[in-house]
Coordinates of C-alpha atoms (C1' of nucleotides) in Angstrom, one line a residue:
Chain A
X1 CA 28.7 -88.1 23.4
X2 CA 25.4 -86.1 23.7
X3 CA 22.3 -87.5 22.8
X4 CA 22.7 -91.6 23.2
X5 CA 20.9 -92.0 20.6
X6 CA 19.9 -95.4 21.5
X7 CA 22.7 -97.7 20.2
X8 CA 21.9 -101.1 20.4
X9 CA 24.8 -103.8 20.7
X10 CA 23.6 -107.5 22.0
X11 CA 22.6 -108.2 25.7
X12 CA 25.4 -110.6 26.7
X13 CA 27.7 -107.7 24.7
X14 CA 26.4 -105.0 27.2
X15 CA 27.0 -107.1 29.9
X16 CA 30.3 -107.9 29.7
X17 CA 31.3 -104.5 28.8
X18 CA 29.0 -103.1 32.0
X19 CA 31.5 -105.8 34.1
X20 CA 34.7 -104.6 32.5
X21 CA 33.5 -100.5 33.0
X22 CA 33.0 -101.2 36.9
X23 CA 36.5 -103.1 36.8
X24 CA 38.0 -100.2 34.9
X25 CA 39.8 -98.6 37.5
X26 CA 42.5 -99.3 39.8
X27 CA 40.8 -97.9 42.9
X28 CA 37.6 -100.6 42.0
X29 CA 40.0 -103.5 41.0
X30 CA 42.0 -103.1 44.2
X31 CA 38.7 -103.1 46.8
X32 CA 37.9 -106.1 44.4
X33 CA 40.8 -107.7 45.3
X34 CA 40.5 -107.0 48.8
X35 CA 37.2 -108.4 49.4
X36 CA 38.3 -111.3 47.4
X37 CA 40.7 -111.9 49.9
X38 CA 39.0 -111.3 53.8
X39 CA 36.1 -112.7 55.2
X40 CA 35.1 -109.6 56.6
X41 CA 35.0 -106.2 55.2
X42 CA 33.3 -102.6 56.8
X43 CA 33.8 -99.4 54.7
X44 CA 36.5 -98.4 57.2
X45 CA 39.0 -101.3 56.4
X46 CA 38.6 -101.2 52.2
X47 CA 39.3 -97.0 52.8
X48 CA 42.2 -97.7 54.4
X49 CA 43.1 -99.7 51.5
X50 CA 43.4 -96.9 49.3
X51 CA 44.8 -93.6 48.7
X52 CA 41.8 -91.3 48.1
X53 CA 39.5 -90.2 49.9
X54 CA 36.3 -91.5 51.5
X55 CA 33.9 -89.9 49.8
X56 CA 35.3 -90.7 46.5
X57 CA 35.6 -94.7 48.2
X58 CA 32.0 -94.7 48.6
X59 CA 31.4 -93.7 45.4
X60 CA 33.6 -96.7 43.6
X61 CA 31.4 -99.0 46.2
X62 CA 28.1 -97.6 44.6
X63 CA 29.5 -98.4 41.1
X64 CA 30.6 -102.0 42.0
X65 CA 27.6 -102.9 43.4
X66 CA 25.7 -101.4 40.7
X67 CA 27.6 -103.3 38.3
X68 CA 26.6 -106.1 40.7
X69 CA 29.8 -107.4 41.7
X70 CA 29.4 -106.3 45.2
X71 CA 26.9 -106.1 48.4
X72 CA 26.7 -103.9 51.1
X73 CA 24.9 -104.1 54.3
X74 CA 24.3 -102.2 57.3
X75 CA 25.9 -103.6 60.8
X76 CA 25.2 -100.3 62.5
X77 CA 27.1 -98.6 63.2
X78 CA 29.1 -100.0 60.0
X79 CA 28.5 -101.3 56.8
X80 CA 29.7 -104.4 55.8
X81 CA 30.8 -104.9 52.3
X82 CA 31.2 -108.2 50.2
X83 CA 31.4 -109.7 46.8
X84 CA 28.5 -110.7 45.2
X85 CA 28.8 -114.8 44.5
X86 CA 26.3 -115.0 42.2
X87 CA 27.2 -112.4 39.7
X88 CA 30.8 -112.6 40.4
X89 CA 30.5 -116.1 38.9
X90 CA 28.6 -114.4 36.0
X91 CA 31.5 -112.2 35.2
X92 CA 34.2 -114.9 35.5
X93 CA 32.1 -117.0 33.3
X94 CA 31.5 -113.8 30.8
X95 CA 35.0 -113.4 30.5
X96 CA 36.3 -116.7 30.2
X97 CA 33.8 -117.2 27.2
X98 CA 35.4 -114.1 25.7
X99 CA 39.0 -114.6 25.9
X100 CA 38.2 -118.7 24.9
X101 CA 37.0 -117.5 21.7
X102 CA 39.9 -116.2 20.2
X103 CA 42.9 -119.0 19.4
X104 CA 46.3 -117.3 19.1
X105 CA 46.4 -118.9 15.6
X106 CA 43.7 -117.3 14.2
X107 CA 45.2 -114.0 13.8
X108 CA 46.7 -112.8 10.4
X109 CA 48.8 -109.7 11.7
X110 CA 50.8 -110.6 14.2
X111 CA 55.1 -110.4 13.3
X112 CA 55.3 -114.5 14.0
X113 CA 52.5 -115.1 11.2
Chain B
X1 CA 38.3 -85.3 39.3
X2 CA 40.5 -82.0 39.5
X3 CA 44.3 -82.8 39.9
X4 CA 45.3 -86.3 39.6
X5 CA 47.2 -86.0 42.5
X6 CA 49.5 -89.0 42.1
X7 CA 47.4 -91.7 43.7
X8 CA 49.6 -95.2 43.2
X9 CA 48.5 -98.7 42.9
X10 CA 50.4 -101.4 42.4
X11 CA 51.5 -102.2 39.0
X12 CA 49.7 -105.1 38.1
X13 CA 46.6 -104.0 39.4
X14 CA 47.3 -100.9 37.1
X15 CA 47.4 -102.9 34.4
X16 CA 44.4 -104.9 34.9
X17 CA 42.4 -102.2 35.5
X18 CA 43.4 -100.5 31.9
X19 CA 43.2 -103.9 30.2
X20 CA 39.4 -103.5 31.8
X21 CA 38.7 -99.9 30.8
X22 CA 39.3 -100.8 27.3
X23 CA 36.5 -103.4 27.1
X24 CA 34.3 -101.1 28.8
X25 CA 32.3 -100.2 26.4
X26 CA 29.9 -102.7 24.1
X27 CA 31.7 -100.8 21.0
X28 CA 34.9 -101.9 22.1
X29 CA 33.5 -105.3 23.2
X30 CA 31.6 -105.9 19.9
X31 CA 35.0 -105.1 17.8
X32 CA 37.4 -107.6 19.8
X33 CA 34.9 -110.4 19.4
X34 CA 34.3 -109.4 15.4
X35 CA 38.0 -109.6 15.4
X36 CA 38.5 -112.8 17.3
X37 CA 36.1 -114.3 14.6
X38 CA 37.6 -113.1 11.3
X39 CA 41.0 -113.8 10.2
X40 CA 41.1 -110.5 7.7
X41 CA 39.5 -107.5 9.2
X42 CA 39.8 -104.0 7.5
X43 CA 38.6 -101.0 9.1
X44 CA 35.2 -100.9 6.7
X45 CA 34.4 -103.9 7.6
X46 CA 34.2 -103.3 11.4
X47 CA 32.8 -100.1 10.6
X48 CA 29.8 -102.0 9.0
X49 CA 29.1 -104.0 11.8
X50 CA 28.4 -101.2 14.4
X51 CA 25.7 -98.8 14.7
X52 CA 27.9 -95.5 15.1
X53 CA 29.5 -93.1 12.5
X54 CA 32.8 -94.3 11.4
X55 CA 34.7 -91.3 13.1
X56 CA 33.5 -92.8 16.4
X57 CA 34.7 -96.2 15.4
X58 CA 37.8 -95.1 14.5
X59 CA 38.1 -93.6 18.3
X60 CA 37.0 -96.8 19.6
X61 CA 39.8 -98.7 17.8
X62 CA 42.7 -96.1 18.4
X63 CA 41.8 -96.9 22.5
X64 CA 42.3 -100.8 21.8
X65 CA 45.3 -100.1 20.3
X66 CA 46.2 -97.8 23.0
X67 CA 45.5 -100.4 25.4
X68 CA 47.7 -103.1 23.1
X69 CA 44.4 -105.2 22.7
X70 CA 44.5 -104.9 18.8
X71 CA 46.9 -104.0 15.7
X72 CA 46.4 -102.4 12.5
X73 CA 48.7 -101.9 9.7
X74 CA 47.9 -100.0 6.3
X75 CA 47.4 -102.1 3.6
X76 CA 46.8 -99.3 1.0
X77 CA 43.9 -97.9 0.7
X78 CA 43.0 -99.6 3.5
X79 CA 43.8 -101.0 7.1
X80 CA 44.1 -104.5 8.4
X81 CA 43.1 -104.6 12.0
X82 CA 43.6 -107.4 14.4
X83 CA 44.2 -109.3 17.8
X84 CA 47.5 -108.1 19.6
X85 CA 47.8 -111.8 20.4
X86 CA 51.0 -111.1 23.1
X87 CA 48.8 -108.7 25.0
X88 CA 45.4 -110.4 24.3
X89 CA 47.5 -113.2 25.8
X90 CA 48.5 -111.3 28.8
X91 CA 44.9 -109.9 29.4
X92 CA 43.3 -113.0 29.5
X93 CA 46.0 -114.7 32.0
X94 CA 45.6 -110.7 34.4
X95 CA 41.6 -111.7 34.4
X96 CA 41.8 -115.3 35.2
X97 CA 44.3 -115.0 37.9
X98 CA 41.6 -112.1 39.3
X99 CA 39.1 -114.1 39.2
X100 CA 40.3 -117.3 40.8
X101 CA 41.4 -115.5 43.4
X102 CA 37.8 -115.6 45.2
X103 CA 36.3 -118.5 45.9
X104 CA 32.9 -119.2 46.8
X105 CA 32.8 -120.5 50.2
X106 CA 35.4 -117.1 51.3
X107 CA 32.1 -115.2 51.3
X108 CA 30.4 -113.8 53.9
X109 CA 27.4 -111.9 53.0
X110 CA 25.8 -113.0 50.5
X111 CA 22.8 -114.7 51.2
X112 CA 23.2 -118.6 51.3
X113 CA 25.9 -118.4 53.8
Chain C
dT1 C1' 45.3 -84.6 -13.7
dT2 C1' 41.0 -85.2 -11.9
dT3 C1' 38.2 -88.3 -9.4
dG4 C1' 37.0 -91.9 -6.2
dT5 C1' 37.9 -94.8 -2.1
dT6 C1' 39.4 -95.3 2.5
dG7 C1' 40.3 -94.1 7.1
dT8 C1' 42.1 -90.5 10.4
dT9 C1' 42.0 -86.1 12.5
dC10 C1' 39.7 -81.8 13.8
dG11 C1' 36.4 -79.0 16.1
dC12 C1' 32.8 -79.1 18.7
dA13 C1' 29.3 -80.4 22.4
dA14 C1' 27.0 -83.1 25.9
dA15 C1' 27.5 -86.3 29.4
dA16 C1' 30.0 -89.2 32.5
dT17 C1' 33.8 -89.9 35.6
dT18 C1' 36.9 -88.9 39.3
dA19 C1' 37.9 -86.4 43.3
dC20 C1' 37.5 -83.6 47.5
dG21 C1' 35.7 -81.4 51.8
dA22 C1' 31.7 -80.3 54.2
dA23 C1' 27.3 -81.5 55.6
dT24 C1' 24.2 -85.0 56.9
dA25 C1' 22.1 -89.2 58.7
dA26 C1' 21.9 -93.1 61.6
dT27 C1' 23.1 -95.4 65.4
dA28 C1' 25.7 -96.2 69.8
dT29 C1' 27.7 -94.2 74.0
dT30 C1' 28.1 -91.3 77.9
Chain D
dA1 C1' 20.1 -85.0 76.0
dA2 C1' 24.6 -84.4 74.3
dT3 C1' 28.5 -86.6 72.1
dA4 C1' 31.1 -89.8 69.2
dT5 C1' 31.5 -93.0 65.3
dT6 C1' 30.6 -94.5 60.8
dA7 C1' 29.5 -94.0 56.1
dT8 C1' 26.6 -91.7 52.6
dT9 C1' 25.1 -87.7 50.1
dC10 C1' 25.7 -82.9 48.5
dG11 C1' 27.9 -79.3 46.1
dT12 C1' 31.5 -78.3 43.3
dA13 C1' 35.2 -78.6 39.8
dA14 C1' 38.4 -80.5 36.4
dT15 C1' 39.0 -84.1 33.2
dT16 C1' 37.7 -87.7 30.2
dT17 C1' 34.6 -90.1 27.3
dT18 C1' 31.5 -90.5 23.6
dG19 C1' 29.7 -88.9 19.6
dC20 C1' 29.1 -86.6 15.1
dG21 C1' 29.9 -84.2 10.6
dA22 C1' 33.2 -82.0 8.0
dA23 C1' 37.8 -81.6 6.5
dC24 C1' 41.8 -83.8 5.4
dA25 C1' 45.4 -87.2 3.8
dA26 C1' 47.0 -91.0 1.2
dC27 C1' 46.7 -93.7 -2.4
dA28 C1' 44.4 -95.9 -6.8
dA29 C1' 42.0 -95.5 -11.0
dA30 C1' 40.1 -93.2 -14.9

DNA sequence: TTTGTTGTTCGCAAAATTACGAATAATATT
DNA sequence: AATATTATTCGTAATTTTGCGAACAACAAA
């Protein structure tokens, strides 16, 4: 953009677009997935997971958990990483709302109507 | 990033993950659920209900289309814009399934368990 | 034919995103 | 104390995103 300007849109509205941003790419849906699916999970095991570097693996883990959906704590020498239960629930809850509030026969544009 | 370098995920999570991206944004947000409310939405009217210049809007609404969320089909002078229900369809079955794939209990680190 | 309405596209600019290797920090091991 | 392991941060670069006003295109109305 440039100057943000200070565009307001409602709170649960920047919410569950801030959730769908960190979810936005396939590098930060597939750690998602991941964690959604071990008990345990250092750094080392979601990087070798994916096809990019470390460095840029960290940085997707920074955006998740500052989107919330994740936590990350030190077992030196690791770091353990896991999803966040709390907010995670928040999401699923954010989107289910959304999607629940459209009925497919609502729509006026669609061939079948 | 520099040169795309080919990194692959699978398909699904591809698709998720673009489905994602084009919520990302409360402008994008704010449209989908103006559109799951209304049954006849022209471009003005969308236009009206956000706080950015229309050119921006109409950005915002070529990226939904791009991601198959939403239609729009001239109705001279203007355009009709709407749910893509297949693909809305599809979008909300790609987050459910996500999302029930963690359950509670399968965490590790968070702090009640 | 000129004018008005509607929405997209163009040209531009600032900021954010994605990515990498190298350097660094923090801790454990020898 | 020196070394090895692990993950983050730094520096850099290309690309994408977001945004705006102005110009444009398409059609209707006067």
């Amino acid at each position: 953009m440039a100057y943000p300007k200070n565009k307001t849109y409602d709170i649960d509205i920047e919410e569950l677009a801030r959730f769908a941003k960190a979810m936005g790419h396939p590098a930060r849906i597939s750690i998602l997935r991941y964690l959604a699916s071990m008990d345990s999970c250092f750094f080392g095991d979601i990087c070798q997971e994916l096809p990019i570097a470390k460095a840029t693996v960290s940085q997707h883990l920074t955006e998740l958990k500052n989107a919330g959906l994740i936590r990350g704590e030190i077992e030196p020498p690791k770091v353990r990483y896991c999803i966040d239960q709390e907010n995670w629930e928040k999401a699923n809850e954010a989107f289910r709302q959304f999607f629940s509030d459209i009925h497919p026969n609502d729509v006026c544009c669609n061939p079948e109507n």
